[in-house]
Short mmCIF file of C-alpha atoms and ligand atoms in Angstrom, two decimals:
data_model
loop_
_atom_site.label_atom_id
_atom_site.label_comp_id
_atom_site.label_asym_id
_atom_site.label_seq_id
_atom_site.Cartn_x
_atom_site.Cartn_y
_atom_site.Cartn_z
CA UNK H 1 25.19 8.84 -12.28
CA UNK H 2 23.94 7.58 -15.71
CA UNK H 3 24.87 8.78 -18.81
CA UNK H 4 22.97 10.41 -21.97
CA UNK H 5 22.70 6.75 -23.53
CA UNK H 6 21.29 5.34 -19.98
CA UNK H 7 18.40 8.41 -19.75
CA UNK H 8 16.86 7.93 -23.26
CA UNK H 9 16.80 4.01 -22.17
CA UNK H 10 14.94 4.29 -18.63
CA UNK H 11 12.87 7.05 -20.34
CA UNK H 12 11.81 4.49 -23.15
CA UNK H 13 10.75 1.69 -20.51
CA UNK H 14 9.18 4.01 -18.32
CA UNK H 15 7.25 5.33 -21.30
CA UNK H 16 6.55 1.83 -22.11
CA UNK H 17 5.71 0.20 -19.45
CA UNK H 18 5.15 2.68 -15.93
CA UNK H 19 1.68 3.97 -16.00
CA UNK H 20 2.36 7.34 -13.50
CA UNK H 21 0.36 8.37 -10.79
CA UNK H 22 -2.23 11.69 -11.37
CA UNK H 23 -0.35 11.99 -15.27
CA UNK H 24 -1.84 12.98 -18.28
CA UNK H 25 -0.36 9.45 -20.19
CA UNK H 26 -0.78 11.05 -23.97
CA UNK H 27 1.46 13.85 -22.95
CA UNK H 28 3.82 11.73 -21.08
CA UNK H 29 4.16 9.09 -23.93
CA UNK H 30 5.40 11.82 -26.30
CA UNK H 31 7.35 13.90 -24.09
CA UNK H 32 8.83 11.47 -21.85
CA UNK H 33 9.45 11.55 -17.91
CA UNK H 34 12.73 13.16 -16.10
CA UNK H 35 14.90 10.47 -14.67
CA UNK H 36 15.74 11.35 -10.87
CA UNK H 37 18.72 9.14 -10.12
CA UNK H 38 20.09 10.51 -6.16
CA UNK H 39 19.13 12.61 -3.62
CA UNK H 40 21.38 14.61 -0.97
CA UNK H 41 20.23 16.93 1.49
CA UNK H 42 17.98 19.38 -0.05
CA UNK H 43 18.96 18.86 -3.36
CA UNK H 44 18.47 15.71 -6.35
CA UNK H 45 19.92 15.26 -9.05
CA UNK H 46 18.73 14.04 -12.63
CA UNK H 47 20.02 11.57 -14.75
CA UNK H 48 21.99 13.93 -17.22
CA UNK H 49 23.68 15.21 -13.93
CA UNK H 50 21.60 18.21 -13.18
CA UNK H 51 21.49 18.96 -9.60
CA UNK H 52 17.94 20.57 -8.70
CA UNK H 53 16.57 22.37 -5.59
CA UNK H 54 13.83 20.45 -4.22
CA UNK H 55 11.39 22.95 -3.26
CA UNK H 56 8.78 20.00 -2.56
CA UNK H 57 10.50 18.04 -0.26
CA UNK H 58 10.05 15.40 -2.66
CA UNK H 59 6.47 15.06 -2.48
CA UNK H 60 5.51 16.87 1.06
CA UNK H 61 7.77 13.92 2.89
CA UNK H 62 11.20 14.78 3.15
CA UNK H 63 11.57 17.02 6.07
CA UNK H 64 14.67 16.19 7.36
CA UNK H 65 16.68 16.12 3.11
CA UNK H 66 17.60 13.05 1.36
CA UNK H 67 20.13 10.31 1.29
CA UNK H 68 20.41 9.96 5.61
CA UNK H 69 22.85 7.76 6.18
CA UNK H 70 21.14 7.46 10.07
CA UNK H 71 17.80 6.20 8.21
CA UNK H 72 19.90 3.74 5.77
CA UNK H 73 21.56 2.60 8.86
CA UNK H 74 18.14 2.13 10.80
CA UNK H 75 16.49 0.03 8.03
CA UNK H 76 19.57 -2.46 7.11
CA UNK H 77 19.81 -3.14 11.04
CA UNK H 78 16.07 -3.73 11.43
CA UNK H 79 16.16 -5.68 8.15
CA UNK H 80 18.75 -8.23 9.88
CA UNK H 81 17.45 -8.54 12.85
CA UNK H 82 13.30 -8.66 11.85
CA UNK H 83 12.51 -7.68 8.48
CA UNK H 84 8.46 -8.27 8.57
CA UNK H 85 6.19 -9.47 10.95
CA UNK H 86 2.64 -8.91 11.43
CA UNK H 87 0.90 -7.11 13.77
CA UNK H 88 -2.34 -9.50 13.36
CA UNK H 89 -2.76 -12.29 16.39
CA UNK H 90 -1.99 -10.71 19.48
CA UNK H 91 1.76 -10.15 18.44
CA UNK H 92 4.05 -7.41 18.08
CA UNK H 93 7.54 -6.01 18.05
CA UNK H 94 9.57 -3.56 19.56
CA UNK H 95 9.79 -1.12 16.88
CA UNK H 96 5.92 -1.07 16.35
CA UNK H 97 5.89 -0.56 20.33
CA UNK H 98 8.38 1.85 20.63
CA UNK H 99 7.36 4.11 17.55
CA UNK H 100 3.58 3.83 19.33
CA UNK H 101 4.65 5.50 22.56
CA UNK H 102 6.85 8.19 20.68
CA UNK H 103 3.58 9.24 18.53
CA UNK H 104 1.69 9.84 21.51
CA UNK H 105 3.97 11.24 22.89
CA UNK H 106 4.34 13.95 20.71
CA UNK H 107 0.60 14.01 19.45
CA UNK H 108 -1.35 16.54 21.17
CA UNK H 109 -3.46 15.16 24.85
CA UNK H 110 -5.54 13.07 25.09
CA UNK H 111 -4.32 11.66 21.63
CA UNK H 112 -2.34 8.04 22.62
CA UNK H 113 -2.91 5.15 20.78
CA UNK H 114 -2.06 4.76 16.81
CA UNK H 115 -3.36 2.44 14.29
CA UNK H 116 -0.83 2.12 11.43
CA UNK H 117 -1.02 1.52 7.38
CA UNK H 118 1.77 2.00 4.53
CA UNK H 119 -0.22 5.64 2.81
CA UNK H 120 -2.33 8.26 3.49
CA UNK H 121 -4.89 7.30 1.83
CA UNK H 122 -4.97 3.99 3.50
CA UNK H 123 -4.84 6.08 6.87
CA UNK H 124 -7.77 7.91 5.82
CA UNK H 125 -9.89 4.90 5.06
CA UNK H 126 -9.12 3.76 8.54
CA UNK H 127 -10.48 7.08 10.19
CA UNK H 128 -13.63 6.56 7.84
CA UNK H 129 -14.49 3.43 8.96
CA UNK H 130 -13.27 4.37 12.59
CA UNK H 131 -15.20 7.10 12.71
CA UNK H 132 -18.60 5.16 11.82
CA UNK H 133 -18.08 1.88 14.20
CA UNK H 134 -17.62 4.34 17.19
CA UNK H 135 -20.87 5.65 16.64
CA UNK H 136 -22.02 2.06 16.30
CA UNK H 137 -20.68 1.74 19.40
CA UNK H 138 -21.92 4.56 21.36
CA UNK H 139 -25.24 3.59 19.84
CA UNK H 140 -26.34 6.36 17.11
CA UNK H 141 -25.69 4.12 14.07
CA UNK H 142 -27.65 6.87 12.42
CA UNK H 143 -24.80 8.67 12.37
CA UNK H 144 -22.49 8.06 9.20
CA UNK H 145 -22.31 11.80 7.62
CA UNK H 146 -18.42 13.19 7.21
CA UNK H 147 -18.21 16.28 6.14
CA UNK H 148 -15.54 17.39 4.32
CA UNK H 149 -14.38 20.37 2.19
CA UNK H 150 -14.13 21.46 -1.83
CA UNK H 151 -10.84 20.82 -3.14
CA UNK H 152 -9.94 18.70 -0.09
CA UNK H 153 -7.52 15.87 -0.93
CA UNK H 154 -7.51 12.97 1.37
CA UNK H 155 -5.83 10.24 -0.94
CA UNK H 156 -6.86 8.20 -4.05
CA UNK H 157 -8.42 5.54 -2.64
CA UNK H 158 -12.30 4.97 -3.31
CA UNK H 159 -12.87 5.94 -0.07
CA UNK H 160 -10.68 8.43 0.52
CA UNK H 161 -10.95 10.08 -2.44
CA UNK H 162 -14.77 10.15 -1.90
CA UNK H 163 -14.42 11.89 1.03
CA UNK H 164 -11.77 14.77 -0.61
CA UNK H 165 -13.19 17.43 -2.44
CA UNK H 166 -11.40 16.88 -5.43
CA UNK H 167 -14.49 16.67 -8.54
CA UNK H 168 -11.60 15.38 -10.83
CA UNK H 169 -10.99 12.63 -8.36
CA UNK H 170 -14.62 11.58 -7.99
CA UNK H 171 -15.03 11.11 -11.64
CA UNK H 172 -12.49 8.51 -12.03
CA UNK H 173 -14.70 6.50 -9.14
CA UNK H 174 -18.37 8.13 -10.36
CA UNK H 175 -20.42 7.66 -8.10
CA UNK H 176 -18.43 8.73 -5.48
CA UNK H 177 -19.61 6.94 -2.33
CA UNK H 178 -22.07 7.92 -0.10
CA UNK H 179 -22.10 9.33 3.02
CA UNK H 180 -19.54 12.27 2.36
CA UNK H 181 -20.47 16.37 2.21
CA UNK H 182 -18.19 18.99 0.83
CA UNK H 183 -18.94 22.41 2.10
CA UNK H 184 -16.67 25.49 0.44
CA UNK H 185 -12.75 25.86 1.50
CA UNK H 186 -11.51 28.52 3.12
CA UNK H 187 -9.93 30.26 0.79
CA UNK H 188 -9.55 33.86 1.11
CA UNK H 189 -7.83 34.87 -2.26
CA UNK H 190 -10.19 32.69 -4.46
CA UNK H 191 -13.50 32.86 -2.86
CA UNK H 192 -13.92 36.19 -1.04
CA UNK H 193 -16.39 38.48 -1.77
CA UNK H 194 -15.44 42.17 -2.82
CA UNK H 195 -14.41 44.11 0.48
CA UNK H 196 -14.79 41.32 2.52
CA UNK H 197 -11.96 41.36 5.18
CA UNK H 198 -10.15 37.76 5.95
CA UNK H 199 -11.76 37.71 9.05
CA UNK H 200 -15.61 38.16 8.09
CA UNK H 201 -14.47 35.25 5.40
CA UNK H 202 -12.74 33.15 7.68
CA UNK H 203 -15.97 32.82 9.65
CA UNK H 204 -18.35 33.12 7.02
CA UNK H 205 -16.42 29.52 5.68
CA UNK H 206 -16.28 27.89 9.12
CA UNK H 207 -19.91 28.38 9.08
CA UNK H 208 -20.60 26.59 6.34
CA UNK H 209 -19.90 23.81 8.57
CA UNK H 210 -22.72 24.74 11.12
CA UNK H 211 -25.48 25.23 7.87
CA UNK H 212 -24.13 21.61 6.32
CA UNK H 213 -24.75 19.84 9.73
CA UNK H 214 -28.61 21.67 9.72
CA UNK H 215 -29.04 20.69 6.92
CA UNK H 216 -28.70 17.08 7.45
CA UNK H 217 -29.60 17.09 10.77
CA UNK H 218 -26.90 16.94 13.68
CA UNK H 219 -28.05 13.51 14.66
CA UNK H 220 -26.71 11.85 11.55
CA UNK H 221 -23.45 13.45 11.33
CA UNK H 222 -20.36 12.10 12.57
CA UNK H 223 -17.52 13.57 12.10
CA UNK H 224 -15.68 16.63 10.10
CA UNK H 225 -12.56 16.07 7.95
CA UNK H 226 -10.31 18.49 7.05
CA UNK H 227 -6.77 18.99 6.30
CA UNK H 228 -5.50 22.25 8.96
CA UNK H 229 -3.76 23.72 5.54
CA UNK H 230 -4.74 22.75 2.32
CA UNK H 231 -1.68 21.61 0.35
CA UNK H 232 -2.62 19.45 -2.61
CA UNK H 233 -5.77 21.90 -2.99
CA UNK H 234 -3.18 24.81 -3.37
CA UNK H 235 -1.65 25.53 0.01
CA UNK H 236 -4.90 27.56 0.89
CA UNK H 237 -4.20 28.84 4.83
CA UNK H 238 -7.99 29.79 6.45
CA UNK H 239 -7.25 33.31 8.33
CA UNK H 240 -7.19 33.29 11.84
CA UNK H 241 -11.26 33.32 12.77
CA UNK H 242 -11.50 29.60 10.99
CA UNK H 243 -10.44 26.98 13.10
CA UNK H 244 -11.28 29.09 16.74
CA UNK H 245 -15.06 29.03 14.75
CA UNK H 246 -14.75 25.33 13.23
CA UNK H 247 -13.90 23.81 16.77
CA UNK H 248 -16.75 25.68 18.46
CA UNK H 249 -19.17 24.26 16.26
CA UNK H 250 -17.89 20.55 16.70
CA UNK H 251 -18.00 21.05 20.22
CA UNK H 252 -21.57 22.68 19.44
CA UNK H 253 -22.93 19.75 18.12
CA UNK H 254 -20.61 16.65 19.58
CA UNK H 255 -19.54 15.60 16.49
CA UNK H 256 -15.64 14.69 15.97
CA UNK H 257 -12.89 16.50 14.34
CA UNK H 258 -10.49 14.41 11.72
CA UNK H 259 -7.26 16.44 11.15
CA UNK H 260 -5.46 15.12 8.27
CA UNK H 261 -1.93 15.61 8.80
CA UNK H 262 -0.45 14.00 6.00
CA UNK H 263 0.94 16.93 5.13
CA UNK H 264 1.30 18.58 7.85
CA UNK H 265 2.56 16.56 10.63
CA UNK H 266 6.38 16.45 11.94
CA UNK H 267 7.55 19.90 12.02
CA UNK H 268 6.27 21.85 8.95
CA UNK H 269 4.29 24.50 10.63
CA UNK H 270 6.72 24.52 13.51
CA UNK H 271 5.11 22.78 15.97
CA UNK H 272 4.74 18.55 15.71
CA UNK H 273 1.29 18.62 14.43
CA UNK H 274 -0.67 21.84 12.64
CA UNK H 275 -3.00 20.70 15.25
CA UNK H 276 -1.54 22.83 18.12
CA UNK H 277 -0.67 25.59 15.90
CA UNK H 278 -4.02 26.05 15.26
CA UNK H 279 -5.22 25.11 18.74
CA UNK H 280 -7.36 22.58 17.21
CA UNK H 281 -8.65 19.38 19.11
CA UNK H 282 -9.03 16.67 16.57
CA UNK H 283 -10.05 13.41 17.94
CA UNK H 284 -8.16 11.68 15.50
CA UNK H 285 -5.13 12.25 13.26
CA UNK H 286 -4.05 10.85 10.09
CA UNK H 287 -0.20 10.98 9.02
CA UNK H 288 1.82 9.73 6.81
CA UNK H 289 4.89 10.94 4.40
CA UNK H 290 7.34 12.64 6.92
CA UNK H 291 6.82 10.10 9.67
CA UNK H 292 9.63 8.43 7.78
CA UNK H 293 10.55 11.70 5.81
CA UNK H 294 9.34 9.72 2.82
CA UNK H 295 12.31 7.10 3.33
CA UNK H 296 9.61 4.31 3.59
CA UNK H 297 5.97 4.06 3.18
CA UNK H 298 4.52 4.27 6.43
CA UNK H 299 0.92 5.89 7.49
CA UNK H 300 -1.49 5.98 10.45
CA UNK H 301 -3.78 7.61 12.62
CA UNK H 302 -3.56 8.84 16.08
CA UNK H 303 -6.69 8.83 18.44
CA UNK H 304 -7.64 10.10 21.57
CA UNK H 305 -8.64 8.43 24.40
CA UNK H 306 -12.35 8.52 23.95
CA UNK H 307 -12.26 6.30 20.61
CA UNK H 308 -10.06 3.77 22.24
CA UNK H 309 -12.41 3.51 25.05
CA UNK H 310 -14.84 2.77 22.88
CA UNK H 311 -13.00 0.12 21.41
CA UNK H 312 -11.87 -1.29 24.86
CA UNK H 313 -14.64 -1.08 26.42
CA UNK H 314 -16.27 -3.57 23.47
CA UNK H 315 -15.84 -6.95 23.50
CA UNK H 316 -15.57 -7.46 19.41
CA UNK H 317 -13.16 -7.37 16.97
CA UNK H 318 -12.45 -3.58 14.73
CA UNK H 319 -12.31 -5.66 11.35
CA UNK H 320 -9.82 -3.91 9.57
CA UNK H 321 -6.35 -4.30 9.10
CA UNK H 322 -3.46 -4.31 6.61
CA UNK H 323 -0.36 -6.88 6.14
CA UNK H 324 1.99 -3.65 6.73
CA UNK H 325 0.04 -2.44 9.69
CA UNK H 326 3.64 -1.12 12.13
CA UNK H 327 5.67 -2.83 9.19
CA UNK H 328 8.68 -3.50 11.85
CA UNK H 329 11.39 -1.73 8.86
CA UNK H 330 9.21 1.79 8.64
CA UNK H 331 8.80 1.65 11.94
CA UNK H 332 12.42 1.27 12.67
CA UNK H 333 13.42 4.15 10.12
CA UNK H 334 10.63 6.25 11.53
CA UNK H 335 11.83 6.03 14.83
CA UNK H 336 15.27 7.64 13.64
CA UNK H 337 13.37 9.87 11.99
CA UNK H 338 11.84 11.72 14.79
CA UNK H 339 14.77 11.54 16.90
CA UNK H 340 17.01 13.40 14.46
CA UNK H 341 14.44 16.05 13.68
CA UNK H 342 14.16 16.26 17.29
CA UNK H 343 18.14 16.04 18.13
CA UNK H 344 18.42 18.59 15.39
CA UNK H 345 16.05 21.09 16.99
CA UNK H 346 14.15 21.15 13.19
CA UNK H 347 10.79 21.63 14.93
CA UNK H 348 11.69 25.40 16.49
CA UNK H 349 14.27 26.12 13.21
CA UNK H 350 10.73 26.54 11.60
CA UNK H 351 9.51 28.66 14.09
CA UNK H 352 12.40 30.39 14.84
CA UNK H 353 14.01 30.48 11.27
CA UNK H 354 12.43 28.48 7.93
CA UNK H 355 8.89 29.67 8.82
CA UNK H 356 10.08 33.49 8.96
CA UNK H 357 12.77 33.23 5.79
CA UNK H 358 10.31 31.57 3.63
CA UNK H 359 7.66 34.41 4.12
CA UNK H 360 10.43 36.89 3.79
CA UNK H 361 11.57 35.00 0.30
CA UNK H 362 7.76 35.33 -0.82
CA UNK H 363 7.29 38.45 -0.05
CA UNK H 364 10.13 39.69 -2.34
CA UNK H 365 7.81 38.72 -5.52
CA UNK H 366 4.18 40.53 -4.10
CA UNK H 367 4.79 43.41 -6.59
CA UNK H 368 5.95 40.96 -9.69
CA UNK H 369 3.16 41.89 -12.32
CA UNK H 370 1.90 38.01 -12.81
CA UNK H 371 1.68 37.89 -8.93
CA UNK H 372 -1.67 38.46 -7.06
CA UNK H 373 -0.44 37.07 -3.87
CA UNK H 374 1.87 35.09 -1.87
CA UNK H 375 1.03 33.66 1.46
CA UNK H 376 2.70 31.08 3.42
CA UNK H 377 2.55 29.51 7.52
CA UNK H 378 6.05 27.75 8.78
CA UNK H 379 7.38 26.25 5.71
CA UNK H 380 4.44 25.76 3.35
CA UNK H 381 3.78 28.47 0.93
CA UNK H 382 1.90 29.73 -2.40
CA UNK H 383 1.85 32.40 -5.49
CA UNK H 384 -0.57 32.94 -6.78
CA UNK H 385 -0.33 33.71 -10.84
CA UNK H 386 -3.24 36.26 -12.06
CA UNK H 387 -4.08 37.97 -15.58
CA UNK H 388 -4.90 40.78 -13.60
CA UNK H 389 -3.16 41.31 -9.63
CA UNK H 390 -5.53 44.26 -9.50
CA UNK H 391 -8.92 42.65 -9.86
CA UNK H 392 -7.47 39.26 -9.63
CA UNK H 393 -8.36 38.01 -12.75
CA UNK H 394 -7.89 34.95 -13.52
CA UNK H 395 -5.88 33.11 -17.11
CA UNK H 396 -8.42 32.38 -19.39
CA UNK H 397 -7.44 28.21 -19.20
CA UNK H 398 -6.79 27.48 -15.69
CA UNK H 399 -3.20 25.85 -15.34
CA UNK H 400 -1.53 26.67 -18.65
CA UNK H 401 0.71 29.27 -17.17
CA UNK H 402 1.44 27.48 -13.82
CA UNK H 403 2.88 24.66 -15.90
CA UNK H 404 4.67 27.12 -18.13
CA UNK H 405 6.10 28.48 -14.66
CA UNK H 406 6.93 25.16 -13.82
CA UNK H 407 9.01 23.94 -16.43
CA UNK H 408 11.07 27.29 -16.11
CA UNK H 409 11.30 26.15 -12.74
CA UNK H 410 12.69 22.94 -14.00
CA UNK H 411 14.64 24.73 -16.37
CA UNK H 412 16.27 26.45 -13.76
CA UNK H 413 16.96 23.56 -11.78
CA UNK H 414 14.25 24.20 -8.58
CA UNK H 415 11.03 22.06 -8.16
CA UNK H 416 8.22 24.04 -6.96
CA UNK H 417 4.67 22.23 -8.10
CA UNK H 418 1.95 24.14 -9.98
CA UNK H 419 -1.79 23.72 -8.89
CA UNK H 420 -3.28 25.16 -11.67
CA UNK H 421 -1.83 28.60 -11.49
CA UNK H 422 -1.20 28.65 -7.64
CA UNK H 423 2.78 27.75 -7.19
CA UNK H 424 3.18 25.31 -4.16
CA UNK H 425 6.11 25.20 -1.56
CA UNK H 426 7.06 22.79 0.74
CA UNK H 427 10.86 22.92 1.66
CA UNK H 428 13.28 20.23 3.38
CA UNK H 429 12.99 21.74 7.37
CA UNK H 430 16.94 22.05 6.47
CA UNK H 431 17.43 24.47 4.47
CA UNK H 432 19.61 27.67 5.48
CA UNK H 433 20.50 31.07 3.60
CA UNK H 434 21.97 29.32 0.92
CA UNK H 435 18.80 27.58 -0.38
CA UNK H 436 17.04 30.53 0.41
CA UNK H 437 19.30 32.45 -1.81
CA UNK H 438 19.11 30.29 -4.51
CA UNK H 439 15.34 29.83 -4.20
CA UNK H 440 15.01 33.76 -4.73
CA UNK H 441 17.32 33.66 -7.84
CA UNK H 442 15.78 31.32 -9.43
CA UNK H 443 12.32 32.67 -8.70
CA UNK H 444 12.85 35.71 -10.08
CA UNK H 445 14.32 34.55 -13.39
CA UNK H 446 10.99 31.65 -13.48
CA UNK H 447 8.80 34.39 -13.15
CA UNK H 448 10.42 37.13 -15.78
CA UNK H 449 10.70 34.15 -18.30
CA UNK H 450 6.77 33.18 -17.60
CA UNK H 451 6.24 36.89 -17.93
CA UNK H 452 7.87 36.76 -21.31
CA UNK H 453 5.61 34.08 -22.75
CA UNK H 454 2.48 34.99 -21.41
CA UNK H 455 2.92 39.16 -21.79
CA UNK H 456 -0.07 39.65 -24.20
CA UNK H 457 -2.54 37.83 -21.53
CA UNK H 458 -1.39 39.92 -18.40
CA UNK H 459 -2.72 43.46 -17.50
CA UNK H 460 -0.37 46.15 -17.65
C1 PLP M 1 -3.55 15.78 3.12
C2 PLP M 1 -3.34 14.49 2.41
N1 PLP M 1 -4.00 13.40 2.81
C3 PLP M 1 -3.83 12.21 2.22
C4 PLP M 1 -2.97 12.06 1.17
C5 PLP M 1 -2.81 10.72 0.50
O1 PLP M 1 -1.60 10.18 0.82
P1 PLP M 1 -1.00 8.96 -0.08
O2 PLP M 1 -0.62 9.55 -1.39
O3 PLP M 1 0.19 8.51 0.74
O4 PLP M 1 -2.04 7.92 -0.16
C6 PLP M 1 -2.23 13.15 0.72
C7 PLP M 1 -1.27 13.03 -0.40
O5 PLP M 1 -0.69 13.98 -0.86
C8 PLP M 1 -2.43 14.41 1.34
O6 PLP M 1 -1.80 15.51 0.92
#
């Protein structure tokens, strides 16, 4: 642990020196960044010895806590015995082989042979340029259209972030690149029309999808992209008519289904991959984050059987590849990783127990007057903060008051993030009554204090 001396000093070189990833730098240079100096379980700890209740799972990875000794163990052996080799030149290695078969294993049929990168945005790029040399292959070049949804995040490469729905994204890269269509989200709370019910929505978003592929003609689309839940957009969960209505059109028009599991994948909506729970049949699937629960950086996609024909049957090279494709380390530590989330049962717990005790814990704050809803699917969840929970008004600047609610949050020692004014959650898969007790305490007294400041702007 570091003292009072030590935090001012890594804050001043960070501020100096660390240029943070989606930050607003003029704020940061004057106020500073916390220092997070350990991790245990489902909790971290800052650097003036505060111990917080990570309510993010770091960022979306750590589904199985923090500081494993298993994973430690895993990467130091691994590290002794092969710390790098590539995957380039007709070689490979047993962890990069036996981390392979376990994917496939537990990806959904016919889903069975994985292509792997260090982040999710790298694993997205893959799928994009996947995606377009199968159709190469099958001969329909033509095809090259992915469409994708509003507020969709995907990553920050060019690519990737071209192909999220993110318009904040796109103008850092302006113009985005071709090739990508954004049709609107699902999004019940934000986007439904007066009276109409979830289900009327829930189709009237999926087809959107159908109208976008008319619209540029079926024969020069090629795939859709689509996280199953929405997290970085604001943990937006389509009601139940979406995905039966999305997959019928795919089917409809032959075109192929990208899940992006990033988030998703390895446990949080109680089943391996959101995939299932949705009976969805993506063709491929991109993952990343809690294949290692965030230990190391490891990412990939999963495809099915008709892509790797494809690729089997051709007698070329796929030109694309990165210097930590099956890194043998991550691979090692990912390995562990699935077997103790499977030893430990942690895929049921969230059917059986997370999934259920985090709606319950929502559900406590519907009738709080800055709440207009909360919603939430296994352990991924949302409030939303309104002006108005009657007519669902909206705060005049869009995100002052979730970062308000944050820092009380912060305050309080529990991280849950703010997307605009929607407030994110994406627990450890460990957590038991005791984090669920705390998470309602400090809740509560987040909210009252946010009430507090903002008490002029919400309607009585
Ligand atoms: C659904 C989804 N896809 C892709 C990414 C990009 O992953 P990375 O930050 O590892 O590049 C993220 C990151 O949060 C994500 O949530």
């Amino acid at each position: 642990m570091t003292n009072e001396y030590q935090s001012a000093h890594f804050r001043e070189l960070d501020a100096l020196h660390h240029l943070h990833p989606f930050t607003n730098h003029k704020v940061l240079r004057g106020d500073g960044a916390r220092v997070i100096v350990r991790g245990d379980g489902p909790y971290i700890w800052d650097s003036e010895g505060n111990r917080v209740l990570d309510g993010m799972s770091g960022l979306w990875t750590a589904n199985i806590g923090h500081s494993s000794k298993e994973l430690a163990e895993a990467a130091y052996e691994q590290m002794l015995e092969l710390p790098y080799y590539n995957t380039f030149f007709r070689t490979t290695h047993p962890p990069v082989a036996l981390l392979s078969r376990k994917l496939a294993e537990i990806a959904p049929e016919p889903l069975n042979q994985v292509f792997f990168g260090s982040s999710g945005s790298e694993s997205n790029d893959t799928a994009i340029r996947l995606i377009r040399h199968y159709w190469v292959l099958k001969g329909e070049p033509k095809r090259r259209i992915i469409i994708s949804r509003k507020n969709a995040y995907h990553g920050s490469t060019i690519a990737a972030g071209s192909m999220g729905g993110m318009v904040h994204v796109h103008a850092h890269s302006y113009p985005p690149y071709e090739g990508f269509r954004h049709i609107m989200d699902p999004y019940w709370y934000g986007e439904a029309e007066e009276g109409e019910s979830p289900e009327a929505f829930g189709l009237r978003a999926a087809r959107a999808l159908e109208d976008e592929i008319l619209s540029v003609g079926p024969e020069n689309v090629a795939a859709f992209a689509a996280e199953p839940v929405q997290g970085a957009g604001g943990v937006k969960i389509a009601p139940a008519s979406y995905w039966p209505e999305v997959q019928r059109i795919i089917d409809k028009y032959a075109i192929l289904l990208l899940a992006d599991e990033v988030i998703t994948g390895f446990g949080r909506l109680g089943s391996w991959f959101a995939s299932e729970h949705y009976g969805i049949r993506p063709n491929i699937i991109t993952f990343a984050k809690a294949v290692t629960s965030g230990y190391l950086p490891l990412s990939g996609i999963i495809i099915d059987d008709k892509i790797a024909g494809a690729l089997t049957e051709h007698d070329d090279d796929f030109h694309h590849g990165y210097t930590f494709s099956g890194h043998p380390v991550a691979c090692a530590v990912a390995s562990k990783n699935l077997e103790i989330i499977e030893r430990e049962r942690l895929v049921p717990r969230v059917r059986e127990y997370g999934g259920p005790a985090l709606a319950e814990l929502l559900a406590k704050f519907a009738d709080h007057p800055l709440v207009g809803e909360v919603r939430s699917v296994g352990l991924l969840g949302a409030i939303e903060l309104v002006a108005d929970k009657r007519t669902r008004r909206r705060f005049a600047e869009p995100g002052r008051v979730g970062m308000i609610c944050r820092d009380h949050f912060f305050r309080e020692g529990f991280i849950m993030r703010a997307v605009f004014d929607t407030m994110v959650t994406a627990p450890p898969l460990i957590w038991t009554d005791t984090q669920f007790d705390e998470a309602e305490r400090v809740i509560r007294r987040a909210l009252d204090l946010t009430l507090e400041d903002v008490a002029g702007e919400v309607a009585a």
